[in-house]
Amino acid sequence: MNTLIRAVRPWGQALSDILITDGKIAGVEPHDPARTAGAAGAQPGDVTVVEGRGRLLVPSFSDVHVHLDSTRIGLPFREHTGGPGVWTMMMNDRKNWRNAEVPLQERVNNTLGRMIARGTTRVRSYAQVDVDCRLERFDAVMAAKEQFKDQADVDIIAFPQAGLLLEEGTVPLMDEALKAGANVMGGIDPCSLDRDPARHLDIVFGLAEKYQVPIDIHLHEPGELGVFSTDLVIERTRALGMQGKVTMSHAYQLGSVSEATTRRLIEEFAELDISMASVAPSISGQLPIPLLAEAGVRMGLGEDGQRDYWSPYGNTDMLDRTWQLAFTHGFRKDELIEHALAIATVGGASILDPSATRLKGTAHRPGIEVGDPAELLLLDGETVASAVMDRGGDRTVIHRGKVVADQLELV
Ligand SMILES: [Zn+2]
C-alpha cells in the first residue's frame, strides 16, 4: 500500500512530492508536475494520490496530556461549578460526570474523533480510576482506543485523580486497570493531595515496575513544594533505573524558585531523560522552553480536560493549543513559534516512543525524512509560523500512510 502526496512544502520548505510505503516515508523529492502514481514506479491502483495543492506538510499532532474520560465536547455549554483546589474540583466532577446529556462512551468517542479530524493521530489520555468510578471511565477510554485503532494510536494512563491514599481500595483498582491494558502509571501531587509523598511515589513506581510501564506525574504543586516532589521523583528515577520512562506533567512552577534550581532541574531531567508535558497554562514560573530544548529534554503538549467539569477551555484542536503555547510564552520569533509546533508534533511523539526522533534545539524540524513514520498533517498557510497564527481548516490528516481525515471531517 503506497501513497503519493503531491506538491507540499515540508515544514514550509521547497515544494516536494512525498512517497509513502508501508506506513513510512520512502521518498522526499522535489515536486515534479509530471509525477503520477505510475511514474512513481507503481501499478496504477496501488497508489493513493493526495493532492497537496502547495499546502504545508508537518508531522501530525501528538496530544500527550488529555483527559478523554472527563470531556463535555459537543454538549451544551455548562456553567462552571468547580471551586479552588484539586480535591474540590475532583468532587465537583464526581458529582456531575454521570449525569451528562449523553452517555460517557459517546462523549469519549466524539472527542477522540474530533481530535483526529483536526490533526491528532498520537494520543496519551488519562483515565481516572477511583472508588467512585472504579474502571468505568478507563473502560470507556479503552473502548474508544479500539474504535479508532486505524485512525490514531492511543496510550492510556491509569490515573489516581483522587489520590492513592485518601480512599480505601484505590490501589487495587489501579492494579486492575494496569492489568486490563492501561500502559502508563499515573501519579498526582504527592505532597498536597495524599500528603505522604514518599508513600505515594513508592506505590506509583512500584506498580510501574510490576507492569513494566512508564510513569506520568501530574504535578500542580507550587514553587518549592513542586521542586521538593520533583526531587523525590528524580531520586526514584535514578535509583530504579527508570531513565527515559518518566514524564512530569504540568509542573508549571519548577522555574519559579531560583535560577540555580532551574538550571539544576534541567540538567537532571536531561541526565535521567525525564520528559515534560505542558498544557500551555497561563501560569508563569515554568522552566524556559529554549533551555529545555537546548539540553535535549523531551517536551510535549496536550489539551488537558476539554470543556469539562474542570475547565471550559479546550476544543480538540491541537493547532489552537499550539498557538496558546506560543502565546503564553511570549514567542514572537518565527523560530520559536515553529518550535511550539515541533513540540506539539514530534516533541510529544518522542514522549510516547523514546526511540523516536528527538528535537535537538529550537531550530530543529524533524519528522518528514525518509524512514520517518507517515504521521502527517497537510495544512494551509504561507509559513509554519503563519499557520499557527491563522489556524486554517484546509487540513488533511494521515495516519500510518493513509488519509484518516480531510477538511476537519473523518473519512
Ligand atoms: Zn491534566
Short mmCIF file of N, CA, C and O in Angstrom, two decimals, residues 38-160:
data_model
loop_
_atom_site.label_atom_id
_atom_site.label_comp_id
_atom_site.label_asym_id
_atom_site.label_seq_id
_atom_site.Cartn_x
_atom_site.Cartn_y
_atom_site.Cartn_z
N GLY A 38 1.78 6.20 -11.54
CA GLY A 38 2.51 5.29 -12.42
C GLY A 38 3.98 5.65 -12.49
O GLY A 38 4.85 4.79 -12.35
N ALA A 39 4.25 6.96 -12.62
CA ALA A 39 5.64 7.40 -12.75
C ALA A 39 6.42 7.13 -11.48
O ALA A 39 7.64 7.04 -11.50
N ALA A 40 5.72 7.02 -10.36
CA ALA A 40 6.42 6.74 -9.10
C ALA A 40 6.82 5.27 -9.01
O ALA A 40 7.32 4.82 -8.00
N GLY A 41 6.57 4.53 -10.07
CA GLY A 41 7.07 3.16 -10.14
C GLY A 41 6.07 2.12 -9.70
O GLY A 41 6.42 0.96 -9.49
N ALA A 42 4.81 2.51 -9.53
CA ALA A 42 3.82 1.55 -9.03
C ALA A 42 2.76 1.30 -10.09
O ALA A 42 2.63 2.05 -11.04
N GLN A 43 2.06 0.21 -9.92
CA GLN A 43 0.92 -0.07 -10.78
C GLN A 43 -0.19 0.92 -10.43
O GLN A 43 -0.44 1.15 -9.25
N PRO A 44 -0.84 1.49 -11.46
CA PRO A 44 -1.98 2.37 -11.13
C PRO A 44 -2.98 1.58 -10.28
O PRO A 44 -3.20 0.40 -10.53
N GLY A 45 -3.53 2.18 -9.31
CA GLY A 45 -4.45 1.47 -8.42
C GLY A 45 -3.78 1.06 -7.13
O GLY A 45 -4.41 0.93 -6.09
N ASP A 46 -2.45 0.88 -7.19
CA ASP A 46 -1.69 0.52 -5.99
C ASP A 46 -1.37 1.75 -5.15
O ASP A 46 -0.95 1.62 -4.01
N VAL A 47 -1.51 2.90 -5.79
CA VAL A 47 -1.06 4.12 -5.13
C VAL A 47 -2.23 5.09 -4.93
O VAL A 47 -2.98 5.37 -5.85
N THR A 48 -2.37 5.55 -3.71
CA THR A 48 -3.35 6.61 -3.43
C THR A 48 -2.64 7.94 -3.60
O THR A 48 -1.56 8.13 -3.03
N VAL A 49 -3.22 8.83 -4.39
CA VAL A 49 -2.60 10.14 -4.59
C VAL A 49 -3.33 11.18 -3.74
O VAL A 49 -4.56 11.26 -3.75
N VAL A 50 -2.57 11.91 -2.94
CA VAL A 50 -3.12 13.01 -2.14
C VAL A 50 -2.61 14.31 -2.75
O VAL A 50 -1.40 14.49 -2.87
N GLU A 51 -3.53 15.17 -3.14
CA GLU A 51 -3.12 16.45 -3.75
C GLU A 51 -2.80 17.47 -2.66
O GLU A 51 -3.68 17.84 -1.88
N GLY A 52 -1.55 17.88 -2.64
CA GLY A 52 -1.13 18.82 -1.58
C GLY A 52 -1.55 20.25 -1.87
O GLY A 52 -1.72 21.04 -0.96
N ARG A 53 -1.67 20.59 -3.15
CA ARG A 53 -2.06 21.95 -3.55
C ARG A 53 -1.19 23.02 -2.91
O ARG A 53 -1.64 24.09 -2.57
N GLY A 54 0.10 22.70 -2.74
CA GLY A 54 1.03 23.70 -2.23
C GLY A 54 0.94 23.94 -0.73
O GLY A 54 1.58 24.85 -0.20
N ARG A 55 0.13 23.12 -0.05
CA ARG A 55 -0.02 23.33 1.40
C ARG A 55 1.27 22.96 2.17
O ARG A 55 2.16 22.31 1.64
N LEU A 56 1.31 23.35 3.42
CA LEU A 56 2.41 22.96 4.30
C LEU A 56 2.25 21.48 4.65
O LEU A 56 1.13 20.97 4.72
N LEU A 57 3.37 20.81 4.88
CA LEU A 57 3.33 19.44 5.42
C LEU A 57 4.12 19.44 6.72
O LEU A 57 5.29 19.84 6.74
N VAL A 58 3.46 19.02 7.79
CA VAL A 58 4.13 18.92 9.10
C VAL A 58 3.78 17.55 9.69
O VAL A 58 2.84 16.90 9.24
N PRO A 59 4.52 17.10 10.70
CA PRO A 59 4.10 15.86 11.36
C PRO A 59 2.73 16.08 12.02
O PRO A 59 2.39 17.20 12.39
N SER A 60 1.95 15.01 12.16
CA SER A 60 0.65 15.15 12.82
C SER A 60 0.87 15.42 14.32
O SER A 60 1.95 15.19 14.86
N PHE A 61 -0.19 15.89 14.96
CA PHE A 61 -0.08 16.23 16.38
C PHE A 61 -0.03 14.99 17.27
O PHE A 61 -0.60 13.95 16.95
N SER A 62 0.66 15.18 18.41
CA SER A 62 0.67 14.18 19.47
C SER A 62 0.11 14.88 20.71
O SER A 62 0.76 15.76 21.25
N ASP A 63 -1.10 14.53 21.12
CA ASP A 63 -1.65 15.10 22.35
C ASP A 63 -1.25 14.18 23.50
O ASP A 63 -1.80 13.09 23.65
N VAL A 64 -0.28 14.63 24.30
CA VAL A 64 0.27 13.75 25.34
C VAL A 64 -0.26 14.04 26.74
O VAL A 64 0.24 13.51 27.73
N HIS A 65 -1.30 14.88 26.82
CA HIS A 65 -1.91 15.14 28.13
C HIS A 65 -3.36 15.54 27.90
O HIS A 65 -3.71 16.72 27.85
N VAL A 66 -4.22 14.54 27.77
CA VAL A 66 -5.64 14.82 27.54
C VAL A 66 -6.47 13.91 28.45
O VAL A 66 -6.09 12.78 28.73
N HIS A 67 -7.59 14.46 28.93
CA HIS A 67 -8.49 13.67 29.78
C HIS A 67 -9.72 13.31 28.96
O HIS A 67 -10.75 13.97 29.04
N LEU A 68 -9.59 12.26 28.14
CA LEU A 68 -10.71 11.85 27.29
C LEU A 68 -11.92 11.44 28.12
O LEU A 68 -13.06 11.50 27.65
N ASP A 69 -11.68 11.03 29.36
CA ASP A 69 -12.77 10.48 30.18
C ASP A 69 -13.58 11.54 30.91
O ASP A 69 -14.53 11.22 31.62
N SER A 70 -13.23 12.82 30.78
CA SER A 70 -14.00 13.84 31.50
C SER A 70 -14.62 14.86 30.56
O SER A 70 -15.14 15.87 30.99
N THR A 71 -14.56 14.60 29.26
CA THR A 71 -14.92 15.60 28.27
C THR A 71 -16.42 15.91 28.20
O THR A 71 -17.26 15.04 28.47
N ARG A 72 -16.72 17.16 27.86
CA ARG A 72 -18.10 17.55 27.51
C ARG A 72 -18.13 18.18 26.12
O ARG A 72 -19.04 18.94 25.78
N ILE A 73 -17.13 17.87 25.32
CA ILE A 73 -17.06 18.40 23.94
C ILE A 73 -18.34 17.98 23.20
O ILE A 73 -18.75 16.82 23.26
N GLY A 74 -18.95 18.93 22.52
CA GLY A 74 -20.14 18.63 21.72
C GLY A 74 -21.44 18.75 22.50
O GLY A 74 -22.52 18.68 21.92
N LEU A 75 -21.32 18.91 23.84
CA LEU A 75 -22.53 19.03 24.66
C LEU A 75 -22.85 20.51 24.90
O LEU A 75 -21.99 21.36 24.70
N PRO A 76 -24.06 20.81 25.35
CA PRO A 76 -24.39 22.21 25.65
C PRO A 76 -23.39 22.80 26.64
O PRO A 76 -22.95 22.10 27.56
N PHE A 77 -23.05 24.05 26.47
CA PHE A 77 -22.12 24.72 27.38
C PHE A 77 -22.75 24.76 28.77
O PHE A 77 -23.93 25.03 28.93
N ARG A 78 -21.91 24.46 29.75
CA ARG A 78 -22.40 24.33 31.11
C ARG A 78 -21.70 25.33 32.01
O ARG A 78 -20.48 25.49 31.92
N GLU A 79 -22.42 25.98 32.89
CA GLU A 79 -21.82 26.93 33.82
C GLU A 79 -20.77 26.22 34.68
O GLU A 79 -21.02 25.11 35.16
N HIS A 80 -19.62 26.87 34.87
CA HIS A 80 -18.55 26.27 35.65
C HIS A 80 -18.93 26.25 37.13
O HIS A 80 -19.24 27.28 37.71
N THR A 81 -18.90 25.04 37.74
CA THR A 81 -19.31 24.93 39.14
C THR A 81 -18.17 24.48 40.05
O THR A 81 -18.39 24.17 41.21
N GLY A 82 -16.93 24.42 39.51
CA GLY A 82 -15.80 23.98 40.31
C GLY A 82 -15.38 25.04 41.33
O GLY A 82 -15.70 26.21 41.19
N GLY A 83 -14.67 24.60 42.37
CA GLY A 83 -14.13 25.52 43.38
C GLY A 83 -12.62 25.41 43.41
O GLY A 83 -12.03 24.71 42.60
N PRO A 84 -11.96 26.09 44.36
CA PRO A 84 -10.50 26.07 44.39
C PRO A 84 -9.93 24.73 44.88
O PRO A 84 -10.53 24.09 45.74
N GLY A 85 -8.79 24.33 44.31
CA GLY A 85 -8.08 23.14 44.79
C GLY A 85 -8.49 21.88 44.04
O GLY A 85 -9.63 21.74 43.58
N VAL A 86 -7.54 20.95 43.93
CA VAL A 86 -7.74 19.72 43.16
C VAL A 86 -8.86 18.87 43.76
O VAL A 86 -9.70 18.33 43.04
N TRP A 87 -8.90 18.76 45.11
CA TRP A 87 -9.91 17.90 45.74
C TRP A 87 -11.33 18.43 45.49
O TRP A 87 -12.24 17.67 45.14
N THR A 88 -11.50 19.74 45.64
CA THR A 88 -12.81 20.36 45.40
C THR A 88 -13.23 20.17 43.95
O THR A 88 -14.39 19.84 43.66
N MET A 89 -12.28 20.36 43.04
CA MET A 89 -12.58 20.19 41.61
C MET A 89 -12.94 18.74 41.30
O MET A 89 -13.85 18.45 40.54
N MET A 90 -12.21 17.82 41.95
CA MET A 90 -12.46 16.39 41.72
C MET A 90 -13.86 16.03 42.21
O MET A 90 -14.61 15.30 41.53
N MET A 91 -14.26 16.57 43.37
CA MET A 91 -15.58 16.27 43.91
C MET A 91 -16.69 16.86 43.03
O MET A 91 -17.75 16.27 42.87
N ASN A 92 -16.41 18.02 42.45
CA ASN A 92 -17.38 18.64 41.52
C ASN A 92 -17.58 17.73 40.29
O ASN A 92 -18.71 17.49 39.86
N ASP A 93 -16.48 17.20 39.79
CA ASP A 93 -16.56 16.28 38.65
C ASP A 93 -17.30 15.00 39.07
O ASP A 93 -18.19 14.52 38.36
N ARG A 94 -16.95 14.50 40.24
CA ARG A 94 -17.55 13.25 40.72
C ARG A 94 -19.07 13.38 40.86
O ARG A 94 -19.81 12.44 40.60
N LYS A 95 -19.50 14.56 41.27
CA LYS A 95 -20.93 14.81 41.47
C LYS A 95 -21.69 14.86 40.14
O LYS A 95 -22.89 14.58 40.09
N ASN A 96 -20.99 15.22 39.09
CA ASN A 96 -21.70 15.55 37.85
C ASN A 96 -21.47 14.64 36.65
O ASN A 96 -22.29 14.59 35.75
N TRP A 97 -20.32 13.93 36.59
CA TRP A 97 -19.94 13.31 35.32
C TRP A 97 -20.92 12.25 34.81
O TRP A 97 -21.08 12.07 33.62
N ARG A 98 -21.61 11.58 35.75
CA ARG A 98 -22.55 10.54 35.31
C ARG A 98 -23.84 11.10 34.73
O ARG A 98 -24.56 10.39 34.04
N ASN A 99 -24.12 12.38 35.04
CA ASN A 99 -25.42 12.94 34.64
C ASN A 99 -25.36 13.79 33.38
O ASN A 99 -26.23 14.61 33.13
N ALA A 100 -24.31 13.59 32.57
CA ALA A 100 -24.21 14.37 31.33
C ALA A 100 -25.36 14.00 30.39
O ALA A 100 -26.01 12.97 30.56
N GLU A 101 -25.55 14.85 29.37
CA GLU A 101 -26.68 14.69 28.45
C GLU A 101 -26.59 13.42 27.61
O GLU A 101 -27.61 12.90 27.16
N VAL A 102 -25.38 12.94 27.36
CA VAL A 102 -25.23 11.70 26.60
C VAL A 102 -24.29 10.76 27.36
O VAL A 102 -23.50 11.20 28.19
N PRO A 103 -24.37 9.45 27.10
CA PRO A 103 -23.54 8.50 27.84
C PRO A 103 -22.04 8.77 27.64
O PRO A 103 -21.63 9.32 26.62
N LEU A 104 -21.25 8.36 28.64
CA LEU A 104 -19.81 8.61 28.63
C LEU A 104 -19.15 8.10 27.34
O LEU A 104 -18.34 8.80 26.73
N GLN A 105 -19.49 6.89 26.92
CA GLN A 105 -18.83 6.31 25.75
C GLN A 105 -18.98 7.20 24.52
O GLN A 105 -18.03 7.40 23.77
N GLU A 106 -20.17 7.73 24.37
CA GLU A 106 -20.44 8.61 23.22
C GLU A 106 -19.59 9.88 23.30
O GLU A 106 -19.05 10.36 22.30
N ARG A 107 -19.44 10.40 24.52
CA ARG A 107 -18.64 11.62 24.71
C ARG A 107 -17.17 11.36 24.39
O ARG A 107 -16.51 12.16 23.72
N VAL A 108 -16.66 10.23 24.89
CA VAL A 108 -15.24 9.92 24.67
C VAL A 108 -14.99 9.72 23.17
O VAL A 108 -14.05 10.28 22.61
N ASN A 109 -15.84 8.94 22.52
CA ASN A 109 -15.66 8.67 21.09
C ASN A 109 -15.75 9.95 20.27
O ASN A 109 -14.94 10.18 19.37
N ASN A 110 -16.73 10.77 20.59
CA ASN A 110 -16.92 12.01 19.85
C ASN A 110 -15.69 12.92 19.98
O ASN A 110 -15.22 13.51 19.01
N THR A 111 -15.15 12.99 21.19
CA THR A 111 -13.99 13.86 21.43
C THR A 111 -12.76 13.33 20.68
O THR A 111 -12.07 14.09 20.00
N LEU A 112 -12.51 12.04 20.80
CA LEU A 112 -11.34 11.48 20.11
C LEU A 112 -11.49 11.64 18.60
O LEU A 112 -10.52 12.01 17.91
N GLY A 113 -12.69 11.40 18.08
CA GLY A 113 -12.93 11.57 16.64
C GLY A 113 -12.64 12.99 16.19
O GLY A 113 -11.99 13.22 15.16
N ARG A 114 -13.07 13.96 16.98
CA ARG A 114 -12.83 15.36 16.61
C ARG A 114 -11.35 15.71 16.68
O ARG A 114 -10.86 16.52 15.89
N MET A 115 -10.65 15.14 17.65
CA MET A 115 -9.21 15.39 17.75
C MET A 115 -8.49 14.88 16.49
O MET A 115 -7.64 15.57 15.92
N ILE A 116 -8.85 13.67 16.06
CA ILE A 116 -8.24 13.09 14.87
C ILE A 116 -8.57 13.95 13.65
O ILE A 116 -7.69 14.26 12.84
N ALA A 117 -9.83 14.36 13.52
CA ALA A 117 -10.26 15.15 12.37
C ALA A 117 -9.48 16.46 12.25
O ALA A 117 -9.32 17.00 11.16
N ARG A 118 -8.96 16.95 13.38
CA ARG A 118 -8.20 18.21 13.37
C ARG A 118 -6.69 18.00 13.32
O ARG A 118 -5.93 18.96 13.38
N GLY A 119 -6.26 16.73 13.26
CA GLY A 119 -4.83 16.52 13.01
C GLY A 119 -4.05 15.76 14.06
O GLY A 119 -2.83 15.64 13.96
N THR A 120 -4.72 15.23 15.09
CA THR A 120 -4.01 14.47 16.13
C THR A 120 -4.10 12.98 15.83
O THR A 120 -5.20 12.44 15.76
N THR A 121 -2.98 12.31 15.67
CA THR A 121 -3.00 10.85 15.43
C THR A 121 -2.26 10.08 16.51
O THR A 121 -2.17 8.85 16.45
N ARG A 122 -1.71 10.81 17.50
CA ARG A 122 -1.00 10.15 18.60
C ARG A 122 -1.49 10.76 19.89
O ARG A 122 -1.48 11.99 20.04
N VAL A 123 -1.93 9.91 20.81
CA VAL A 123 -2.64 10.39 22.00
C VAL A 123 -2.14 9.66 23.24
O VAL A 123 -1.93 8.44 23.21
N ARG A 124 -1.95 10.42 24.33
CA ARG A 124 -1.77 9.78 25.64
C ARG A 124 -2.85 10.36 26.54
O ARG A 124 -2.79 11.54 26.92
N SER A 125 -3.87 9.54 26.85
CA SER A 125 -5.02 10.02 27.61
C SER A 125 -5.01 9.48 29.04
O SER A 125 -4.64 8.34 29.28
N TYR A 126 -5.47 10.30 29.95
CA TYR A 126 -5.72 9.85 31.31
C TYR A 126 -7.04 9.09 31.35
O TYR A 126 -7.96 9.36 30.58
N ALA A 127 -7.12 8.14 32.26
CA ALA A 127 -8.38 7.51 32.59
C ALA A 127 -8.43 7.47 34.11
O ALA A 127 -7.63 6.79 34.75
N GLN A 128 -9.33 8.26 34.67
CA GLN A 128 -9.44 8.34 36.12
C GLN A 128 -9.89 7.01 36.68
O GLN A 128 -10.83 6.39 36.19
N VAL A 129 -9.16 6.58 37.73
CA VAL A 129 -9.52 5.34 38.42
C VAL A 129 -9.65 5.68 39.90
O VAL A 129 -8.70 6.19 40.51
N ASP A 130 -10.82 5.45 40.47
CA ASP A 130 -11.00 5.69 41.91
C ASP A 130 -12.18 4.86 42.41
O ASP A 130 -12.79 4.11 41.64
N VAL A 131 -12.49 5.02 43.70
CA VAL A 131 -13.52 4.14 44.29
C VAL A 131 -14.93 4.53 43.84
O VAL A 131 -15.87 3.75 44.01
N ASP A 132 -15.07 5.71 43.26
CA ASP A 132 -16.39 6.12 42.75
C ASP A 132 -16.63 5.54 41.35
O ASP A 132 -17.58 4.81 41.13
N CYS A 133 -15.73 5.82 40.42
CA CYS A 133 -15.95 5.37 39.04
C CYS A 133 -15.36 3.99 38.79
O CYS A 133 -15.69 3.35 37.79
N ARG A 134 -14.53 3.52 39.70
CA ARG A 134 -13.82 2.25 39.54
C ARG A 134 -13.19 2.19 38.14
O ARG A 134 -12.45 3.10 37.79
N LEU A 135 -13.50 1.20 37.28
CA LEU A 135 -12.88 1.13 35.96
C LEU A 135 -13.81 1.61 34.86
O LEU A 135 -13.53 1.43 33.68
N GLU A 136 -14.91 2.25 35.24
CA GLU A 136 -15.91 2.68 34.27
C GLU A 136 -15.33 3.65 33.24
O GLU A 136 -15.54 3.51 32.03
N ARG A 137 -14.58 4.62 33.72
CA ARG A 137 -14.01 5.62 32.82
C ARG A 137 -12.85 5.02 32.02
O ARG A 137 -12.70 5.29 30.82
N PHE A 138 -12.06 4.20 32.68
CA PHE A 138 -10.98 3.50 31.98
C PHE A 138 -11.54 2.65 30.84
O PHE A 138 -11.03 2.67 29.72
N ASP A 139 -12.62 1.91 31.13
CA ASP A 139 -13.21 1.05 30.10
C ASP A 139 -13.68 1.87 28.89
O ASP A 139 -13.56 1.43 27.74
N ALA A 140 -14.22 3.06 29.15
CA ALA A 140 -14.70 3.91 28.04
C ALA A 140 -13.54 4.37 27.16
O ALA A 140 -13.64 4.39 25.93
N VAL A 141 -12.41 4.73 27.80
CA VAL A 141 -11.24 5.16 27.01
C VAL A 141 -10.66 3.97 26.24
O VAL A 141 -10.28 4.09 25.07
N MET A 142 -10.65 2.79 26.89
CA MET A 142 -10.18 1.58 26.20
C MET A 142 -11.04 1.28 24.97
O MET A 142 -10.52 0.94 23.90
N ALA A 143 -12.36 1.41 25.12
CA ALA A 143 -13.26 1.12 24.00
C ALA A 143 -13.06 2.13 22.87
O ALA A 143 -13.11 1.76 21.68
N ALA A 144 -12.80 3.38 23.22
CA ALA A 144 -12.55 4.40 22.18
C ALA A 144 -11.24 4.12 21.45
O ALA A 144 -11.14 4.26 20.23
N LYS A 145 -10.24 3.69 22.21
CA LYS A 145 -8.95 3.32 21.61
C LYS A 145 -9.17 2.23 20.55
O LYS A 145 -8.62 2.29 19.44
N GLU A 146 -9.99 1.24 20.90
CA GLU A 146 -10.29 0.14 19.99
C GLU A 146 -11.09 0.64 18.77
O GLU A 146 -10.77 0.32 17.63
N GLN A 147 -12.08 1.47 19.04
CA GLN A 147 -12.94 2.02 17.99
C GLN A 147 -12.14 2.78 16.93
O GLN A 147 -12.43 2.72 15.74
N PHE A 148 -11.12 3.51 17.38
CA PHE A 148 -10.35 4.36 16.46
C PHE A 148 -8.96 3.78 16.17
O PHE A 148 -8.05 4.51 15.80
N LYS A 149 -8.80 2.47 16.31
CA LYS A 149 -7.45 1.91 16.23
C LYS A 149 -6.80 2.08 14.86
O LYS A 149 -5.57 2.05 14.75
N ASP A 150 -7.58 2.29 13.80
CA ASP A 150 -6.99 2.52 12.49
C ASP A 150 -6.78 4.00 12.18
O ASP A 150 -6.28 4.35 11.12
N GLN A 151 -7.20 4.87 13.10
CA GLN A 151 -7.06 6.31 12.84
C GLN A 151 -6.09 7.01 13.79
O GLN A 151 -5.63 8.11 13.50
N ALA A 152 -5.78 6.38 14.91
CA ALA A 152 -4.87 7.01 15.87
C ALA A 152 -4.32 5.96 16.83
O ALA A 152 -4.96 4.93 17.06
N ASP A 153 -3.15 6.24 17.38
CA ASP A 153 -2.57 5.39 18.42
C ASP A 153 -2.85 6.05 19.77
O ASP A 153 -2.54 7.22 19.96
N VAL A 154 -3.43 5.28 20.69
CA VAL A 154 -3.83 5.85 21.98
C VAL A 154 -3.17 5.09 23.13
O VAL A 154 -3.33 3.88 23.25
N ASP A 155 -2.42 5.81 23.95
CA ASP A 155 -1.89 5.27 25.20
C ASP A 155 -2.81 5.70 26.33
O ASP A 155 -3.40 6.78 26.27
N ILE A 156 -2.93 4.88 27.36
CA ILE A 156 -3.84 5.20 28.46
C ILE A 156 -3.10 5.19 29.80
O ILE A 156 -2.45 4.21 30.16
N ILE A 157 -3.24 6.31 30.51
CA ILE A 157 -2.64 6.43 31.84
C ILE A 157 -3.68 6.04 32.89
O ILE A 157 -4.76 6.63 32.93
N ALA A 158 -3.36 5.06 33.72
CA ALA A 158 -4.21 4.77 34.88
C ALA A 158 -3.96 5.89 35.88
O ALA A 158 -2.86 6.03 36.42
N PHE A 159 -4.99 6.70 36.11
CA PHE A 159 -4.77 7.99 36.77
C PHE A 159 -5.50 8.11 38.10
O PHE A 159 -6.72 8.13 38.15
N PRO A 160 -4.73 8.25 39.21
CA PRO A 160 -5.36 8.39 40.53
C PRO A 160 -5.74 9.83 40.82
O PRO A 160 -5.16 10.47 41.70
#
